[in-house]
Amino acid sequence: MSVSVTFDDENLAELASETVGRLVAEGVPAALAGGDPTLWGPEAEPEATVRLGWLTLPLTSRELLPEIEKLVERARAENLNHVVLAGMGGSSLAPEVITTSADVPLTVLDTTDPGQVRRALEDRLENTILVVASKSGGTAETDSHRRIYEKAFRDAGIDPADRIVVVTDPGSPLEQSAIEAGYTVILADPTVGGRYSALSAFGLVPSALAGADVKELLDDAAAVQPLLSQTEGNPGLDLGAALGAAAADGRDKLVIEDDLSEINGLPDWIEQLIAESTGKSGKGILPVVGADPSGVDDELVVGIDTDGAVTVTGPLGAQFLVWEYATAIAGRVLGIDPFSQPNVAESKENTGELLNRAELPVGTPILVDGPVEVYGELPGSEAPEDLSDVLTRLLDAIPEDGYLTIMAYLDREAAFDAPYPEGASFEEMTDAWSGADPVTLRGRLATRTERPVTFGWGPRFLHSTGQYHKGGPQNGVFLQITGAVENDIEVPGKPYTLGRLQLAQALGDQGALAKRGRPTVRLHLTDRVAGVERLLAAARQA
């Protein structure tokens, strides 16, 4: 089964058709399928020259299958049935989609939240196999996870060399240290960028260990691959032309829906691919995931196996390849280098500088509303009255072509678990349950503005939409959420804890956003449970 792209919007279909005609006349489909690095201009050519390996992964990744199969057999023989993946961005998002869609268990650590990491550590350590995945080999979060698990294994009398698998690029510092430690090392294709790596070792190794059929993924991708050099019936060309042309025409907010899809979580992977690839040079496409369309003029709705202005159907492996191709096409249409990420390092560098200080510069709150401290600068000269006023003023500050993004540096799995009120009625319990998730927080704010409201977990979003926030159109309004840490975790060999790293990452990104002149506010929950309850109540009142 291949991928199909259909249109339910005549104007968009016509615009996409015109764009396809122009791209065909320029010889783009055959050139891209052949790996031509000149397609995005002379400035992008050096990066593109070493970043087009994803085009042939349906074939080249098959060379990994025997090695992966041996690894899977060993893990099963040793009853290592708790697979933990330490990875960020492209190293975690694709495996999460693959395993969730295949309904096989994978614990993903793409967080620096101590509570979330501790819960993974305490879950069947004796049966745990850890995949440490980092393209550069120097990702701070992943390095911290590796160090923490090494100590945990040793403390339990387990040799880390028997439990740790490393996926990295050849020549990375992680490769060398892993070899010295005796870890199993599987090398990825260095000509594939992180967000294009779904069908590489980064996507395949943890997914196969968890129990997914990764050969089927490659088979499905291989089935659609021949279509990507065609001038007609090319789903990647049609989709990319639609995305790029719509954005160039002002429809640059991409609402991705997958309500009826058997593929679970693909929009989260698409979000990174599109945002990090296109959000630069003041341009870009903003993916909006998990939100209902608001009907504004700058919105484009794409459905994954469900209706939209554009509908994309097909199996997961093929969708990976088609969306990657489409993103490269959209970059060409918009005049953007889809393989660079010039602003991602900014927040990382800020974080590193902050960690070198004796104390983190948290600043003085402009408001304390119960268990919530408010930091930053709000539009207007008057001090805010309460948390509801803070949220209202942020919503009012969104430009007519802008957006609000919520960035929560909290426990992704438990942050919004609000308890039922004591002695609650059924209706009160239902209301508490329906309010205990980030979607409801976003939804309550979204009902009070016509503009898109996005949500990202920190620091994971720094490896995806974080590039768009800083490099894309400067029309965002930013709401950070951080929380007090009660039970921190030391990072062995480093002068900081996970909690300190998490807060430094939030502060580092806040600094990068604030210097661009956009409203940026941080809410710090001095009590996480009570703070979430207060925040949800304030969002209802805003």
Coordinates of C-alpha atoms in Angstrom, one line a residue:
M1 CA 0.0 0.0 0.0
S2 CA 1.3 3.4 -1.0
V3 CA 0.7 6.9 0.2
S4 CA -2.1 9.0 -1.4
V5 CA -2.5 12.8 -1.1
T6 CA -5.9 14.2 -1.9
F7 CA -7.4 17.8 -1.7
D8 CA -10.7 18.9 -0.4
D9 CA -10.0 22.6 -1.1
E10 CA -10.3 23.7 -4.8
N11 CA -8.2 26.9 -4.3
L12 CA -5.4 24.9 -2.6
A13 CA -5.6 22.2 -5.2
E14 CA -5.1 24.8 -8.0
L15 CA -2.3 26.5 -6.1
A16 CA -0.5 23.2 -5.5
S17 CA -1.0 22.2 -9.1
E18 CA 0.6 25.4 -10.3
T19 CA 3.5 24.9 -7.9
V20 CA 3.9 21.3 -9.0
G21 CA 4.0 22.4 -12.7
R22 CA 6.8 24.9 -11.9
L23 CA 8.8 22.4 -9.9
V24 CA 8.5 19.8 -12.7
A25 CA 9.6 22.4 -15.3
E26 CA 12.6 23.0 -13.1
G27 CA 13.4 19.3 -13.0
V28 CA 13.1 19.2 -9.2
P29 CA 11.5 15.7 -8.7
A30 CA 14.2 13.8 -10.5
A31 CA 16.9 16.0 -9.0
L32 CA 15.7 15.5 -5.5
A33 CA 15.3 11.8 -5.9
G34 CA 18.8 11.7 -7.2
G35 CA 20.2 13.6 -4.2
D36 CA 21.1 16.9 -5.9
P37 CA 22.3 19.2 -3.1
T38 CA 22.0 22.4 -5.2
L39 CA 18.2 22.5 -5.1
W40 CA 18.1 24.9 -2.1
G41 CA 20.7 27.5 -3.3
P42 CA 24.4 28.0 -2.9
E43 CA 24.3 28.8 0.8
A44 CA 22.5 25.6 1.6
E45 CA 24.5 23.4 -0.7
P46 CA 27.4 22.5 1.8
E47 CA 24.9 21.2 4.4
A48 CA 22.6 19.5 1.8
T49 CA 25.6 17.7 0.4
V50 CA 26.0 15.7 3.6
R51 CA 22.3 15.5 4.6
L52 CA 20.5 13.6 1.8
G53 CA 21.2 10.0 2.9
W54 CA 17.5 9.7 4.1
L55 CA 16.5 9.3 0.4
T56 CA 18.0 5.8 0.2
L57 CA 17.3 4.5 3.7
P58 CA 14.6 2.1 2.6
L59 CA 17.5 0.2 0.9
T60 CA 20.6 1.0 2.9
S61 CA 19.0 0.4 6.3
R62 CA 18.3 -3.2 5.4
E63 CA 22.1 -3.8 6.0
L64 CA 21.3 -3.2 9.7
L65 CA 18.6 -5.8 10.0
P66 CA 20.9 -8.9 10.7
E67 CA 22.7 -6.9 13.5
I68 CA 19.4 -5.7 14.9
E69 CA 17.9 -9.2 14.9
K70 CA 20.9 -10.6 16.8
L71 CA 20.5 -7.8 19.4
V72 CA 16.8 -8.5 19.7
E73 CA 17.4 -12.3 20.1
R74 CA 19.9 -11.6 22.9
A75 CA 17.6 -9.3 24.8
R76 CA 14.8 -11.8 24.6
A77 CA 17.0 -14.7 25.7
E78 CA 18.1 -12.6 28.8
N79 CA 14.5 -11.5 29.5
L80 CA 15.4 -7.8 29.0
N81 CA 11.8 -6.9 28.3
H82 CA 11.9 -3.3 29.6
V83 CA 13.3 -1.2 26.8
V84 CA 14.2 2.3 27.8
L85 CA 15.3 4.9 25.1
A86 CA 17.4 7.9 26.1
G87 CA 17.2 10.2 23.2
M88 CA 16.0 13.7 22.2
G89 CA 14.2 15.0 19.1
G90 CA 14.7 12.8 16.1
S91 CA 16.3 10.1 18.2
S92 CA 13.1 9.7 20.2
L93 CA 10.1 10.9 18.3
A94 CA 10.1 8.4 15.5
P95 CA 10.6 5.3 17.8
E96 CA 7.7 6.6 19.9
V97 CA 5.4 6.8 16.9
I98 CA 6.6 3.4 15.6
T99 CA 6.1 1.5 19.0
T100 CA 2.9 3.2 19.9
S101 CA 1.4 2.4 16.5
A102 CA 2.6 -1.2 16.8
D103 CA 1.2 -1.3 20.4
V104 CA 4.5 -2.4 21.9
P105 CA 5.9 -0.9 25.1
L106 CA 8.8 1.5 25.0
T107 CA 9.8 3.9 27.8
V108 CA 11.1 7.1 26.3
L109 CA 13.3 9.4 28.3
D110 CA 13.4 12.8 26.4
T111 CA 13.2 14.8 29.6
T112 CA 15.3 16.2 32.4
D113 CA 12.4 16.0 34.9
P114 CA 13.7 14.1 38.0
G115 CA 10.3 12.5 38.7
Q116 CA 9.9 11.1 35.2
V117 CA 13.4 9.7 35.2
R118 CA 13.2 8.3 38.7
R119 CA 10.0 6.4 37.7
A120 CA 11.7 4.8 34.8
L121 CA 14.7 3.9 37.0
E122 CA 12.5 2.2 39.5
D123 CA 10.6 0.2 36.9
R124 CA 12.1 -3.4 36.5
L125 CA 15.8 -2.3 36.4
E126 CA 16.7 -6.0 36.5
N127 CA 14.9 -6.4 33.2
T128 CA 16.0 -3.1 31.6
I129 CA 18.0 -2.6 28.4
L130 CA 18.9 1.0 27.8
V131 CA 19.3 2.4 24.3
V132 CA 21.4 5.6 24.4
A133 CA 20.8 7.4 21.1
S134 CA 22.6 10.6 20.1
K135 CA 23.7 11.6 16.7
S136 CA 26.3 14.2 17.9
G137 CA 27.2 12.0 20.9
G138 CA 27.2 15.1 23.1
T139 CA 23.5 15.7 23.9
A140 CA 23.3 16.9 27.5
E141 CA 20.1 15.2 28.4
T142 CA 21.1 11.9 26.9
D143 CA 24.5 12.0 28.5
S144 CA 22.9 12.6 31.8
H145 CA 20.6 9.6 31.4
R146 CA 23.5 7.4 30.5
R147 CA 25.5 8.5 33.5
I148 CA 22.5 7.9 35.8
Y149 CA 21.7 4.5 34.5
E150 CA 25.4 3.4 34.6
K151 CA 25.4 4.2 38.3
A152 CA 22.0 2.5 38.9
F153 CA 23.2 -0.7 37.1
R154 CA 26.4 -0.8 39.1
D155 CA 24.6 -0.2 42.4
A156 CA 22.4 -3.2 41.5
G157 CA 25.4 -5.4 40.7
I158 CA 24.7 -5.3 37.0
D159 CA 27.4 -4.7 34.5
P160 CA 26.4 -1.7 32.3
A161 CA 28.1 -3.3 29.4
D162 CA 25.5 -6.0 29.4
R163 CA 22.6 -3.5 29.4
I164 CA 23.5 -0.4 27.3
V165 CA 23.2 -0.2 23.6
V166 CA 24.6 3.0 21.9
V167 CA 23.3 4.4 18.6
T168 CA 25.4 7.2 17.3
D169 CA 27.3 8.6 14.3
P170 CA 30.7 7.3 13.3
G171 CA 33.5 9.3 15.0
S172 CA 31.3 10.9 17.7
P173 CA 32.7 11.2 21.2
L174 CA 30.0 8.8 22.3
E175 CA 31.2 6.1 19.9
Q176 CA 34.7 6.1 21.4
S177 CA 33.6 6.2 25.0
A178 CA 31.1 3.4 24.4
I179 CA 33.7 1.2 22.8
E180 CA 36.0 1.7 25.7
A181 CA 33.2 0.8 28.1
G182 CA 32.4 -2.4 26.2
Y183 CA 28.9 -1.3 25.1
T184 CA 27.1 -2.6 22.0
V185 CA 27.5 0.1 19.4
I186 CA 25.4 0.5 16.3
L187 CA 26.5 3.2 13.9
A188 CA 24.0 5.3 12.0
D189 CA 24.3 6.9 8.6
P190 CA 26.2 10.2 9.1
T191 CA 24.6 11.7 6.0
V192 CA 21.1 11.7 7.6
G193 CA 20.1 14.5 9.9
G194 CA 18.3 13.8 13.2
R195 CA 14.8 14.8 12.2
Y196 CA 15.1 12.8 8.9
S197 CA 16.4 9.7 10.7
A198 CA 13.1 7.7 11.3
L199 CA 14.2 4.9 9.0
S200 CA 17.8 4.8 10.2
A201 CA 19.3 3.1 13.1
F202 CA 17.9 5.8 15.4
G203 CA 14.3 4.7 14.5
L204 CA 14.9 1.0 14.0
V205 CA 17.0 -0.2 16.9
P206 CA 14.8 0.8 19.9
S207 CA 11.7 0.0 18.0
A208 CA 12.8 -3.5 17.1
L209 CA 13.9 -4.1 20.7
A210 CA 10.5 -3.1 21.9
G211 CA 8.9 -5.6 19.5
A212 CA 7.9 -3.6 16.4
D213 CA 8.3 -5.1 12.9
V214 CA 10.9 -2.7 11.4
K215 CA 11.4 -4.7 8.2
E216 CA 7.8 -3.9 7.4
L217 CA 8.5 -0.2 7.9
L218 CA 11.3 -0.4 5.3
D219 CA 9.2 -2.5 3.0
D220 CA 6.4 0.1 3.0
A221 CA 8.9 3.0 2.5
A222 CA 10.5 1.1 -0.4
A223 CA 7.1 0.6 -2.0
V224 CA 6.6 4.4 -2.3
Q225 CA 10.2 5.3 -3.1
P226 CA 10.0 4.9 -6.9
L227 CA 7.1 7.3 -7.0
L228 CA 9.2 10.1 -5.6
S229 CA 11.1 10.6 -8.9
Q230 CA 8.0 10.9 -11.0
T231 CA 6.4 14.1 -12.3
E232 CA 2.9 12.7 -11.9
G233 CA 1.4 10.6 -9.1
N234 CA 4.2 11.7 -6.7
P235 CA 2.7 12.1 -3.2
G236 CA 5.7 13.8 -1.8
L237 CA 5.8 16.3 -4.6
D238 CA 2.0 17.0 -4.2
L239 CA 2.2 17.3 -0.5
G240 CA 5.3 19.5 -0.5
A241 CA 4.0 21.8 -3.1
A242 CA 0.8 22.2 -1.1
L243 CA 2.6 22.9 2.2
G244 CA 5.1 25.4 0.6
A245 CA 2.6 27.2 -1.7
A246 CA 0.0 27.5 1.1
A247 CA 2.6 29.0 3.5
A248 CA 3.9 31.4 0.8
D249 CA 0.3 32.5 0.3
G250 CA -0.1 33.2 4.0
R251 CA -1.5 29.9 5.2
D252 CA 1.5 29.1 7.4
K253 CA -0.3 27.6 10.4
L254 CA -0.4 23.8 9.8
V255 CA -3.1 22.1 11.8
I256 CA -2.4 18.3 11.8
E257 CA -5.3 16.0 12.6
D258 CA -5.2 12.2 13.1
D259 CA -8.3 11.3 15.0
L260 CA -9.2 8.2 12.9
S261 CA -5.7 7.1 12.0
E262 CA -4.3 3.7 13.0
I263 CA -1.0 5.4 13.1
N264 CA -0.6 6.8 16.6
G265 CA 1.3 10.0 17.3
L266 CA 2.6 10.8 13.8
P267 CA 1.7 14.5 14.2
D268 CA 4.3 14.9 17.0
W269 CA 7.0 13.6 14.6
I270 CA 5.8 15.8 11.8
E271 CA 5.8 18.8 14.1
Q272 CA 9.6 18.5 14.6
L273 CA 10.3 17.7 11.0
I274 CA 8.3 20.7 9.7
A275 CA 9.1 23.3 12.4
E276 CA 12.8 22.7 12.7
S277 CA 13.2 22.4 8.9
T278 CA 11.3 25.5 7.8
G279 CA 11.4 27.8 10.9
K280 CA 14.3 30.1 10.0
S281 CA 15.3 33.3 8.3
G282 CA 12.0 34.9 9.6
K283 CA 10.0 32.4 7.6
G284 CA 8.4 29.0 8.3
I285 CA 5.4 26.7 8.8
L286 CA 4.1 26.4 12.4
P287 CA 2.6 22.9 13.0
V288 CA -0.3 22.9 15.4
V289 CA -0.8 19.4 17.0
G290 CA -3.7 18.2 19.1
A291 CA -5.8 21.2 18.6
D292 CA -9.1 21.8 16.8
P293 CA -9.0 24.0 13.7
S294 CA -10.1 27.6 14.5
G295 CA -11.0 28.5 10.9
V296 CA -8.7 31.5 10.6
D297 CA -7.4 32.6 7.2
D298 CA -3.8 31.6 7.8
E299 CA -4.6 28.0 8.8
L300 CA -4.1 24.9 6.7
V301 CA -5.7 21.6 7.9
V302 CA -4.0 18.4 7.0
G303 CA -5.6 15.1 8.0
I304 CA -3.7 11.8 8.5
D305 CA -6.2 9.2 7.4
T306 CA -8.9 11.7 8.2
D307 CA -10.5 14.6 6.3
G308 CA -8.7 17.9 5.9
A309 CA -8.0 20.5 3.2
V310 CA -5.3 18.0 2.4
T311 CA -5.7 14.3 3.4
V312 CA -2.7 12.0 3.5
T313 CA -3.2 8.2 3.8
G314 CA -0.8 5.3 3.8
P315 CA 1.3 3.0 6.1
L316 CA 3.7 4.5 8.6
G317 CA 7.0 3.6 6.8
A318 CA 5.8 5.2 3.6
Q319 CA 4.5 8.3 5.4
F320 CA 7.9 8.9 7.0
L321 CA 9.6 9.0 3.6
V322 CA 6.8 11.1 1.9
W323 CA 6.7 13.7 4.7
E324 CA 10.5 14.0 4.6
Y325 CA 10.4 14.5 0.8
A326 CA 7.5 16.9 1.1
T327 CA 9.5 19.0 3.7
A328 CA 12.4 19.2 1.4
I329 CA 10.1 20.4 -1.4
A330 CA 8.4 22.9 0.9
G331 CA 11.9 24.3 1.7
R332 CA 12.6 24.8 -2.0
V333 CA 9.3 26.6 -2.5
L334 CA 9.9 28.9 0.5
G335 CA 13.5 29.5 -0.3
I336 CA 14.7 27.9 3.0
D337 CA 17.5 25.4 3.8
P338 CA 15.5 22.5 5.2
F339 CA 18.6 20.8 6.7
S340 CA 20.0 23.5 9.0
Q341 CA 19.0 24.4 12.5
P342 CA 20.9 27.7 13.1
N343 CA 19.1 28.7 16.3
V344 CA 18.9 25.4 18.2
A345 CA 22.4 25.9 19.7
E346 CA 21.5 29.3 21.2
S347 CA 19.4 27.9 24.1
K348 CA 22.0 25.1 24.6
E349 CA 24.8 27.6 24.9
N350 CA 22.7 29.7 27.3
T351 CA 22.0 26.6 29.4
G352 CA 25.7 25.8 29.6
E353 CA 26.6 29.3 30.7
L354 CA 24.0 29.2 33.4
L355 CA 25.1 25.9 34.7
N356 CA 28.6 27.3 35.2
R357 CA 27.2 29.9 37.7
A358 CA 27.1 29.3 41.4
E359 CA 23.4 30.0 41.5
L360 CA 20.8 30.1 38.7
P361 CA 19.5 33.7 38.1
V362 CA 15.8 33.0 38.6
G363 CA 15.0 36.7 39.2
T364 CA 12.3 38.3 41.2
P365 CA 8.6 37.4 40.6
I366 CA 6.4 40.1 39.4
L367 CA 3.4 38.3 41.1
V368 CA 2.8 35.5 43.5
D369 CA -0.6 33.9 43.2
G370 CA -0.8 31.1 45.8
P371 CA 1.5 28.3 44.6
V372 CA 2.4 30.1 41.4
E373 CA 5.2 32.6 41.0
V374 CA 5.2 34.7 37.8
Y375 CA 8.4 35.9 36.2
G376 CA 9.1 38.0 33.1
E377 CA 7.6 41.0 31.5
L378 CA 4.0 41.5 30.6
P379 CA 2.6 43.9 28.1
G380 CA 1.4 47.1 29.8
S381 CA 2.8 49.2 32.6
E382 CA 0.5 48.0 35.4
A383 CA 1.4 45.1 37.7
P384 CA -0.9 42.1 37.1
E385 CA -3.7 41.6 39.6
D386 CA -3.6 37.7 39.6
L387 CA -2.8 34.7 37.5
S388 CA -5.9 35.1 35.4
D389 CA -4.9 38.6 34.5
V390 CA -1.5 37.4 33.5
L391 CA -3.0 34.9 31.1
T392 CA -5.5 37.4 29.7
R393 CA -2.8 39.9 29.0
L394 CA -0.7 37.3 27.2
L395 CA -3.7 36.3 25.1
D396 CA -4.3 39.9 24.2
A397 CA -0.7 40.3 23.2
I398 CA -0.9 37.7 20.4
P399 CA -0.6 39.5 17.0
E400 CA -3.3 39.0 14.4
D401 CA -0.9 36.7 12.5
G402 CA 0.7 35.2 15.7
Y403 CA 0.4 32.4 18.1
L404 CA 0.7 31.4 21.8
T405 CA 2.9 28.5 22.8
I406 CA 2.9 26.8 26.2
M407 CA 6.2 25.2 27.2
A408 CA 6.0 22.9 30.2
Y409 CA 9.2 21.9 31.9
L410 CA 7.4 19.2 34.0
D411 CA 6.8 15.5 34.2
R412 CA 5.3 14.7 30.9
E413 CA 3.5 11.6 32.2
A414 CA 2.2 13.0 35.5
A415 CA 2.3 16.8 35.6
F416 CA -1.4 17.3 35.0
D417 CA -2.7 14.4 37.2
A418 CA -5.0 16.5 39.4
P419 CA -6.6 14.7 42.4
Y420 CA -10.3 14.6 42.9
P421 CA -11.7 17.1 45.4
E422 CA -12.4 15.5 48.8
G423 CA -15.9 14.2 49.0
A424 CA -16.5 15.1 45.3
S425 CA -19.7 14.3 43.5
F426 CA -19.6 12.3 40.2
E427 CA -19.9 15.6 38.3
E428 CA -17.0 17.1 40.3
M429 CA -14.9 14.0 39.7
T430 CA -15.6 14.2 36.0
D431 CA -14.7 17.8 35.8
A432 CA -11.4 17.2 37.7
W433 CA -10.6 14.3 35.3
S434 CA -11.4 16.3 32.2
G435 CA -9.2 19.2 33.5
A436 CA -6.2 17.1 34.4
D437 CA -4.3 17.2 31.1
P438 CA -2.3 19.7 29.0
V439 CA -4.8 19.5 26.2
T440 CA -7.4 21.0 28.5
L441 CA -5.0 23.8 29.6
R442 CA -4.4 24.6 26.0
G443 CA -8.0 24.2 25.1
R444 CA -9.2 26.6 27.9
L445 CA -6.8 29.3 26.6
A446 CA -7.6 28.5 22.9
T447 CA -11.3 29.2 23.5
R448 CA -10.4 32.8 24.4
T449 CA -8.4 33.6 21.2
E450 CA -8.8 33.0 17.5
R451 CA -5.1 32.5 17.2
P452 CA -3.4 29.0 17.4
V453 CA -2.2 27.8 20.8
T454 CA 0.5 25.1 20.8
F455 CA 1.9 23.0 23.6
G456 CA 5.4 21.6 24.0
W457 CA 7.1 19.6 26.8
G458 CA 10.5 21.0 27.8
P459 CA 13.2 20.3 27.0
R460 CA 12.0 18.0 24.2
F461 CA 10.4 20.9 22.2
L462 CA 13.8 22.6 22.1
H463 CA 14.9 19.9 19.6
S464 CA 11.8 20.6 17.4
T465 CA 9.6 23.7 17.6
G466 CA 12.3 25.5 19.5
Q467 CA 14.0 26.3 16.2
Y468 CA 10.8 27.8 14.8
H469 CA 10.2 29.9 18.0
K470 CA 13.6 31.7 17.6
G471 CA 14.2 31.5 13.8
G472 CA 10.8 31.7 12.3
P473 CA 8.4 34.7 12.1
Q474 CA 8.7 36.7 15.3
N475 CA 5.0 36.8 16.1
G476 CA 4.9 34.3 19.0
V477 CA 3.9 34.8 22.7
F478 CA 5.5 32.4 25.1
L479 CA 4.3 30.9 28.4
Q480 CA 6.8 28.7 30.3
I481 CA 5.8 26.5 33.2
T482 CA 8.4 25.2 35.6
G483 CA 8.0 23.4 39.0
A484 CA 9.7 22.9 42.3
V485 CA 11.8 19.7 42.6
E486 CA 11.4 17.7 45.8
N487 CA 13.3 14.6 45.1
D488 CA 16.2 15.4 42.8
I489 CA 18.7 13.1 41.0
E490 CA 22.5 13.7 40.9
V491 CA 24.1 13.4 37.5
P492 CA 27.3 11.3 38.2
G493 CA 30.5 13.1 37.1
K494 CA 28.7 16.4 36.6
P495 CA 28.4 19.4 39.0
Y496 CA 24.6 19.6 38.7
T497 CA 21.4 17.6 39.3
L498 CA 18.7 16.9 36.8
G499 CA 16.5 19.5 38.5
R500 CA 19.1 22.2 38.1
L501 CA 19.7 21.2 34.5
Q502 CA 15.9 21.3 33.8
L503 CA 15.6 24.8 35.3
A504 CA 18.7 26.0 33.5
Q505 CA 17.2 24.8 30.2
A506 CA 14.1 26.8 30.9
L507 CA 16.0 29.9 31.9
G508 CA 18.3 29.6 28.9
D509 CA 15.4 29.4 26.4
Q510 CA 13.6 32.2 28.2
G511 CA 16.6 34.4 27.7
A512 CA 16.8 33.5 24.0
L513 CA 13.1 34.3 23.5
A514 CA 13.0 37.5 25.5
K515 CA 15.8 39.1 23.6
R516 CA 13.7 38.9 20.5
G517 CA 11.2 41.3 22.1
R518 CA 8.3 38.9 22.3
P519 CA 6.2 38.6 25.5
T520 CA 7.8 35.7 27.5
V521 CA 6.5 34.8 30.9
R522 CA 7.5 31.9 33.2
L523 CA 5.1 30.5 35.8
H524 CA 6.9 28.6 38.5
L525 CA 4.8 26.1 40.5
T526 CA 6.2 26.1 44.1
D527 CA 3.8 23.2 44.7
R528 CA 3.3 21.2 41.5
V529 CA -0.1 19.7 42.3
A530 CA -1.6 22.8 43.8
G531 CA 0.1 24.9 41.1
V532 CA -1.5 22.9 38.3
E533 CA -4.9 23.2 39.9
R534 CA -4.5 27.0 40.3
L535 CA -3.3 27.3 36.7
L536 CA -6.2 25.3 35.3
A537 CA -8.6 27.4 37.3
A538 CA -7.0 30.6 36.1
A539 CA -7.1 29.4 32.5
R540 CA -10.8 28.9 32.9
Q541 CA -11.2 32.5 34.2
A542 CA -8.8 34.2 31.8

